[in-house]
PDB file of C-alpha atoms in Angstrom:
ATOM      1  CA  UNK P 987      28.284 -23.658 -14.630  1.00  0.00           C
ATOM      2  CA  UNK P 988      29.631 -27.081 -13.706  1.00  0.00           C
ATOM      3  CA  UNK P 989      30.942 -25.721 -10.405  1.00  0.00           C
ATOM      4  CA  UNK P 990      27.520 -24.352  -9.552  1.00  0.00           C
ATOM      5  CA  UNK P 991      24.914 -26.856 -10.736  1.00  0.00           C
ATOM      6  CA  UNK P 992      21.922 -24.662  -9.826  1.00  0.00           C
ATOM      7  CA  UNK P 993      23.177 -21.611 -11.745  1.00  0.00           C
ATOM      8  CA  UNK P 994      20.168 -21.559 -14.090  1.00  0.00           C
ATOM      9  CA  UNK P 995      17.742 -21.551 -11.162  1.00  0.00           C
ATOM     10  CA  UNK P 996      19.718 -18.941  -9.215  1.00  0.00           C
ATOM     11  CA  UNK P 997      19.839 -16.592 -12.215  1.00  0.00           C
ATOM     12  CA  UNK P 998      16.149 -17.225 -13.011  1.00  0.00           C
ATOM     13  CA  UNK P 999      15.225 -16.347  -9.441  1.00  0.00           C
ATOM     14  CA  UNK P1000      17.380 -13.206  -9.616  1.00  0.00           C
ATOM     15  CA  UNK P1001      15.658 -12.051 -12.814  1.00  0.00           C
ATOM     16  CA  UNK P1002      12.213 -12.917 -11.435  1.00  0.00           C
ATOM     17  CA  UNK P1003      12.951 -10.900  -8.283  1.00  0.00           C
ATOM     18  CA  UNK P1004      14.003  -7.945 -10.446  1.00  0.00           C
ATOM     19  CA  UNK P1005      10.641  -8.183 -12.250  1.00  0.00           C
ATOM     20  CA  UNK P1006       8.710  -8.372  -8.950  1.00  0.00           C
ATOM     21  CA  UNK P1007      10.652  -5.373  -7.574  1.00  0.00           C
ATOM     22  CA  UNK P1008       9.905  -3.469 -10.820  1.00  0.00           C
ATOM     23  CA  UNK P1009      13.583  -3.143 -11.664  1.00  0.00           C
ATOM     24  CA  UNK P1010      12.949  -5.003 -14.925  1.00  0.00           C
ATOM     25  CA  UNK P1011       9.680  -4.766 -16.857  1.00  0.00           C
ATOM     26  CA  UNK P1012       7.823  -8.063 -17.425  1.00  0.00           C
ATOM     27  CA  UNK P1013       8.430  -7.564 -21.154  1.00  0.00           C
ATOM     28  CA  UNK P1014      12.171  -8.025 -20.506  1.00  0.00           C
ATOM     29  CA  UNK P1015      11.778 -11.798 -20.583  1.00  0.00           C
ATOM     30  CA  UNK P1016      10.037 -11.816 -23.958  1.00  0.00           C
ATOM     31  CA  UNK P1017      12.420  -9.268 -25.405  1.00  0.00           C
ATOM     32  CA  UNK P1018      15.561 -11.151 -24.319  1.00  0.00           C
ATOM     33  CA  UNK P1019      14.186 -14.458 -25.553  1.00  0.00           C
ATOM     34  CA  UNK P1020      14.390 -13.201 -29.148  1.00  0.00           C
ATOM     35  CA  UNK P1021      18.152 -12.605 -28.898  1.00  0.00           C
ATOM     36  CA  UNK P1022      19.111 -15.978 -27.429  1.00  0.00           C
ATOM     37  CA  UNK P1023      19.640 -19.270 -29.223  1.00  0.00           C
ATOM     38  CA  UNK P1024      17.317 -22.089 -28.167  1.00  0.00           C
ATOM     39  CA  UNK P1025      20.176 -24.266 -26.906  1.00  0.00           C
ATOM     40  CA  UNK P1026      21.827 -21.593 -24.745  1.00  0.00           C
ATOM     41  CA  UNK P1027      21.948 -21.438 -20.965  1.00  0.00           C
ATOM     42  CA  UNK P1028      20.505 -17.936 -21.240  1.00  0.00           C
ATOM     43  CA  UNK P1029      17.305 -19.245 -22.789  1.00  0.00           C
ATOM     44  CA  UNK P1030      17.081 -21.825 -19.998  1.00  0.00           C
ATOM     45  CA  UNK P1031      17.319 -19.010 -17.451  1.00  0.00           C
ATOM     46  CA  UNK P1032      14.619 -16.961 -19.209  1.00  0.00           C
ATOM     47  CA  UNK P1033      12.290 -19.971 -19.542  1.00  0.00           C
ATOM     48  CA  UNK P1034      12.775 -20.916 -15.882  1.00  0.00           C
ATOM     49  CA  UNK P1035      12.136 -17.329 -14.786  1.00  0.00           C
ATOM     50  CA  UNK P1036       8.961 -17.156 -16.907  1.00  0.00           C
ATOM     51  CA  UNK P1037       7.446 -20.542 -16.216  1.00  0.00           C
ATOM     52  CA  UNK P1038       8.841 -21.296 -12.792  1.00  0.00           C
ATOM     53  CA  UNK P1039       8.416 -17.921 -11.176  1.00  0.00           C
ATOM     54  CA  UNK P1040       6.852 -14.984 -12.999  1.00  0.00           C
ATOM     55  CA  UNK P1041       3.823 -16.753 -14.470  1.00  0.00           C
ATOM     56  CA  UNK P1042       3.178 -18.998 -11.444  1.00  0.00           C
ATOM     57  CA  UNK P1043       0.116 -18.252  -9.290  1.00  0.00           C
ATOM     58  CA  UNK P1044       1.130 -16.136  -6.273  1.00  0.00           C
ATOM     59  CA  UNK P1045       4.487 -15.659  -7.988  1.00  0.00           C
ATOM     60  CA  UNK P1046       5.567 -12.654  -5.914  1.00  0.00           C
ATOM     61  CA  UNK P1047       5.115 -14.540  -2.655  1.00  0.00           C
ATOM     62  CA  UNK P1048       6.961 -17.592  -4.021  1.00  0.00           C
ATOM     63  CA  UNK P1049       9.852 -15.462  -5.232  1.00  0.00           C
ATOM     64  CA  UNK P1050      10.110 -13.542  -1.976  1.00  0.00           C
ATOM     65  CA  UNK P1051      10.016 -16.745   0.078  1.00  0.00           C
ATOM     66  CA  UNK P1052      12.716 -18.395  -2.066  1.00  0.00           C
ATOM     67  CA  UNK P1053      14.778 -15.206  -2.048  1.00  0.00           C
ATOM     68  CA  UNK P1054      14.950 -15.423   1.708  1.00  0.00           C
ATOM     69  CA  UNK P1055      12.871 -12.616   3.059  1.00  0.00           C
ATOM     70  CA  UNK P1056      10.036 -10.270   2.544  1.00  0.00           C
ATOM     71  CA  UNK P1057       9.985  -7.263   0.295  1.00  0.00           C
ATOM     72  CA  UNK P1058      11.949  -4.484   1.885  1.00  0.00           C
ATOM     73  CA  UNK P1059       9.835  -1.843   3.541  1.00  0.00           C
ATOM     74  CA  UNK P1060      12.629   0.597   2.747  1.00  0.00           C
ATOM     75  CA  UNK P1061      11.803   0.280  -0.966  1.00  0.00           C
ATOM     76  CA  UNK P1062       8.107   0.722  -0.201  1.00  0.00           C
ATOM     77  CA  UNK P1063       8.906   3.775   1.933  1.00  0.00           C
ATOM     78  CA  UNK P1064      10.997   5.319  -0.844  1.00  0.00           C
ATOM     79  CA  UNK P1065       8.211   4.751  -3.368  1.00  0.00           C
ATOM     80  CA  UNK P1066       5.688   6.317  -0.970  1.00  0.00           C
ATOM     81  CA  UNK P1067       7.987   9.319  -0.447  1.00  0.00           C
ATOM     82  CA  UNK P1068       8.389   9.713  -4.206  1.00  0.00           C
ATOM     83  CA  UNK P1069       4.639   9.632  -4.681  1.00  0.00           C
ATOM     84  CA  UNK P1070       4.110  12.144  -1.854  1.00  0.00           C
ATOM     85  CA  UNK P1071       6.678  14.606  -3.199  1.00  0.00           C
ATOM     86  CA  UNK P1072       5.180  14.452  -6.693  1.00  0.00           C
ATOM     87  CA  UNK P1073       1.646  14.997  -5.388  1.00  0.00           C
ATOM     88  CA  UNK P1074       2.895  17.912  -3.276  1.00  0.00           C
ATOM     89  CA  UNK P1075       4.682  19.329  -6.332  1.00  0.00           C
ATOM     90  CA  UNK P1076       1.520  19.136  -8.430  1.00  0.00           C
ATOM     91  CA  UNK P1077      -0.297  21.045  -5.705  1.00  0.00           C
ATOM     92  CA  UNK P1078       2.390  23.688  -5.107  1.00  0.00           C
ATOM     93  CA  UNK P1079       4.163  23.921  -8.456  1.00  0.00           C
ATOM     94  CA  UNK P1080       7.381  24.644  -6.564  1.00  0.00           C
ATOM     95  CA  UNK P1081      10.131  23.075  -8.705  1.00  0.00           C
ATOM     96  CA  UNK P1082      12.908  24.208  -6.384  1.00  0.00           C
ATOM     97  CA  UNK P1083      11.261  22.522  -3.389  1.00  0.00           C
ATOM     98  CA  UNK P1084      10.529  19.360  -5.385  1.00  0.00           C
ATOM     99  CA  UNK P1085      14.157  19.139  -6.556  1.00  0.00           C
ATOM    100  CA  UNK P1086      15.310  19.679  -2.987  1.00  0.00           C
ATOM    101  CA  UNK P1087      13.044  16.840  -1.827  1.00  0.00           C
ATOM    102  CA  UNK P1088      14.456  14.562  -4.520  1.00  0.00           C
ATOM    103  CA  UNK P1089      17.995  15.347  -3.363  1.00  0.00           C
ATOM    104  CA  UNK P1090      17.020  14.839   0.291  1.00  0.00           C
ATOM    105  CA  UNK P1091      15.788  11.332  -0.453  1.00  0.00           C
ATOM    106  CA  UNK P1092      19.466  10.462  -1.041  1.00  0.00           C
ATOM    107  CA  UNK P1093      18.614   7.579  -3.355  1.00  0.00           C
ATOM    108  CA  UNK P1094      20.095   8.491  -6.753  1.00  0.00           C
ATOM    109  CA  UNK P1095      19.810   4.866  -7.822  1.00  0.00           C
ATOM    110  CA  UNK P1096      16.028   5.291  -7.479  1.00  0.00           C
ATOM    111  CA  UNK P1097      15.640   8.486  -9.513  1.00  0.00           C
ATOM    112  CA  UNK P1098      14.377   6.436 -12.434  1.00  0.00           C
ATOM    113  CA  UNK P1099      11.334   5.625 -10.280  1.00  0.00           C
ATOM    114  CA  UNK P1100      10.663   9.342  -9.861  1.00  0.00           C
ATOM    115  CA  UNK P1101      10.553   9.654 -13.647  1.00  0.00           C
ATOM    116  CA  UNK P1102       8.311   6.594 -13.912  1.00  0.00           C
ATOM    117  CA  UNK P1103       5.826   7.822 -11.325  1.00  0.00           C
ATOM    118  CA  UNK P1104       5.917  11.354 -12.757  1.00  0.00           C
ATOM    119  CA  UNK P1105       5.091  10.122 -16.260  1.00  0.00           C
ATOM    120  CA  UNK P1106       2.257   7.959 -14.976  1.00  0.00           C
ATOM    121  CA  UNK P1107       0.905  10.925 -12.990  1.00  0.00           C
ATOM    122  CA  UNK P1108       1.090  13.041 -16.146  1.00  0.00           C
ATOM    123  CA  UNK P1109      -1.149  10.501 -17.863  1.00  0.00           C
ATOM    124  CA  UNK P1110      -3.489  10.194 -14.881  1.00  0.00           C
ATOM    125  CA  UNK P1111      -3.748  13.939 -14.252  1.00  0.00           C
ATOM    126  CA  UNK P1112      -3.744  15.520 -17.676  1.00  0.00           C
ATOM    127  CA  UNK P1113      -3.951  19.134 -16.443  1.00  0.00           C
ATOM    128  CA  UNK P1114      -0.662  18.596 -14.568  1.00  0.00           C
ATOM    129  CA  UNK P1115       1.203  17.151 -17.569  1.00  0.00           C
ATOM    130  CA  UNK P1116       3.129  20.329 -18.431  1.00  0.00           C
ATOM    131  CA  UNK P1117       4.038  20.934 -14.807  1.00  0.00           C
ATOM    132  CA  UNK P1118       5.331  17.379 -14.445  1.00  0.00           C
ATOM    133  CA  UNK P1119       7.382  17.513 -17.643  1.00  0.00           C
ATOM    134  CA  UNK P1120       8.845  20.819 -16.439  1.00  0.00           C
ATOM    135  CA  UNK P1121       9.971  19.142 -13.216  1.00  0.00           C
ATOM    136  CA  UNK P1122      11.679  16.330 -15.115  1.00  0.00           C
ATOM    137  CA  UNK P1123      13.415  18.890 -17.360  1.00  0.00           C
ATOM    138  CA  UNK P1124      14.582  20.991 -14.395  1.00  0.00           C
ATOM    139  CA  UNK P1125      15.804  17.906 -12.506  1.00  0.00           C
ATOM    140  CA  UNK P1126      17.743  16.919 -15.637  1.00  0.00           C
ATOM    141  CA  UNK P1127      19.176  20.404 -16.190  1.00  0.00           C
ATOM    142  CA  UNK P1128      20.316  20.585 -12.559  1.00  0.00           C
ATOM    143  CA  UNK P1129      21.996  17.181 -12.820  1.00  0.00           C
ATOM    144  CA  UNK P1130      19.672  15.551 -10.307  1.00  0.00           C
ATOM    145  CA  UNK P1131      18.282  12.984 -12.724  1.00  0.00           C
ATOM    146  CA  UNK P1132      20.428  11.860 -15.618  1.00  0.00           C
ATOM    147  CA  UNK P1133      19.363  11.249 -19.195  1.00  0.00           C
ATOM    148  CA  UNK P1134      19.860   7.479 -18.957  1.00  0.00           C
ATOM    149  CA  UNK P1135      17.371   7.289 -16.077  1.00  0.00           C
ATOM    150  CA  UNK P1136      14.867   9.331 -18.062  1.00  0.00           C
ATOM    151  CA  UNK P1137      15.366   7.280 -21.229  1.00  0.00           C
ATOM    152  CA  UNK P1138      15.157   4.067 -19.234  1.00  0.00           C
ATOM    153  CA  UNK P1139      11.719   4.999 -17.902  1.00  0.00           C
ATOM    154  CA  UNK P1140      10.341   6.133 -21.241  1.00  0.00           C
ATOM    155  CA  UNK P1141      11.504   2.816 -22.703  1.00  0.00           C
ATOM    156  CA  UNK P1142      10.086   0.894 -19.749  1.00  0.00           C
ATOM    157  CA  UNK P1143       6.705   2.570 -20.221  1.00  0.00           C
ATOM    158  CA  UNK P1144       6.807   1.754 -23.919  1.00  0.00           C
ATOM    159  CA  UNK P1145       7.635  -1.882 -23.093  1.00  0.00           C
ATOM    160  CA  UNK P1146       4.867  -2.129 -20.489  1.00  0.00           C
ATOM    161  CA  UNK P1147       2.208  -0.052 -22.248  1.00  0.00           C
ATOM    162  CA  UNK P1148      -0.191  -3.013 -22.495  1.00  0.00           C
ATOM    163  CA  UNK P1149      -0.062  -3.492 -18.719  1.00  0.00           C
ATOM    164  CA  UNK P1150      -0.399   0.244 -18.152  1.00  0.00           C
ATOM    165  CA  UNK P1151      -3.517   0.340 -20.360  1.00  0.00           C
ATOM    166  CA  UNK P1152      -5.293  -1.807 -17.746  1.00  0.00           C
ATOM    167  CA  UNK P1153      -4.863   1.043 -15.263  1.00  0.00           C
ATOM    168  CA  UNK P1154      -5.035   3.963 -17.714  1.00  0.00           C
ATOM    169  CA  UNK P1155      -7.049   2.872 -20.778  1.00  0.00           C
ATOM    170  CA  UNK P1156      -5.817   5.775 -22.921  1.00  0.00           C
ATOM    171  CA  UNK P1157      -2.147   5.320 -21.919  1.00  0.00           C
ATOM    172  CA  UNK P1158      -1.059   4.356 -25.428  1.00  0.00           C
ATOM    173  CA  UNK P1159      -2.353   7.599 -26.953  1.00  0.00           C
ATOM    174  CA  UNK P1160      -1.148   9.686 -23.981  1.00  0.00           C
ATOM    175  CA  UNK P1161       2.418   8.356 -23.931  1.00  0.00           C
ATOM    176  CA  UNK P1162       3.371   9.431 -27.457  1.00  0.00           C
ATOM    177  CA  UNK P1163       2.829  13.173 -26.828  1.00  0.00           C
ATOM    178  CA  UNK P1164       4.802  12.881 -23.575  1.00  0.00           C
ATOM    179  CA  UNK P1165       7.726  11.436 -25.524  1.00  0.00           C
ATOM    180  CA  UNK P1166       7.401  14.161 -28.151  1.00  0.00           C
ATOM    181  CA  UNK P1167       7.142  16.921 -25.525  1.00  0.00           C
ATOM    182  CA  UNK P1168      10.214  15.611 -23.698  1.00  0.00           C
ATOM    183  CA  UNK P1169      12.376  15.690 -26.813  1.00  0.00           C
TER     184      UNK P1169
END
């Protein structure tokens, strides 16, 4: 830390960027705070990320400007493709085609986002819930999406349920059956 005097700020910016890019849920900061001692460098990083970046007005723009660029359109394109393939799957019900589309995206590091979007769609479009859970199960059984990615997204939704309730007011009551049905 002495060799790099701005380590706390660099790490805070890194964490804040991960929150903006939806790699970490906003609740991560609060959750990690509980495990760190008040005099640690880790708590300094978390506090700087919270107060200096994440809670600042126009925080996403500030973070992106400090990071040295704009949000990658590639990430936005991938998210749009994920959304499109899930909507198409709900319409067609063709699991084989949906799994093929997931493979063709060639972004295994982003499969967690497929699970996230699928679970949110299941809450938004209740009649499609069973169909969506079937797709997640098939993708898991075929080794396309691994259990850690699925667990990660269930946990992320649990951690961000208050935020999700702004978009889907009944999200809290809808999430529990999804968890039960998955297991």
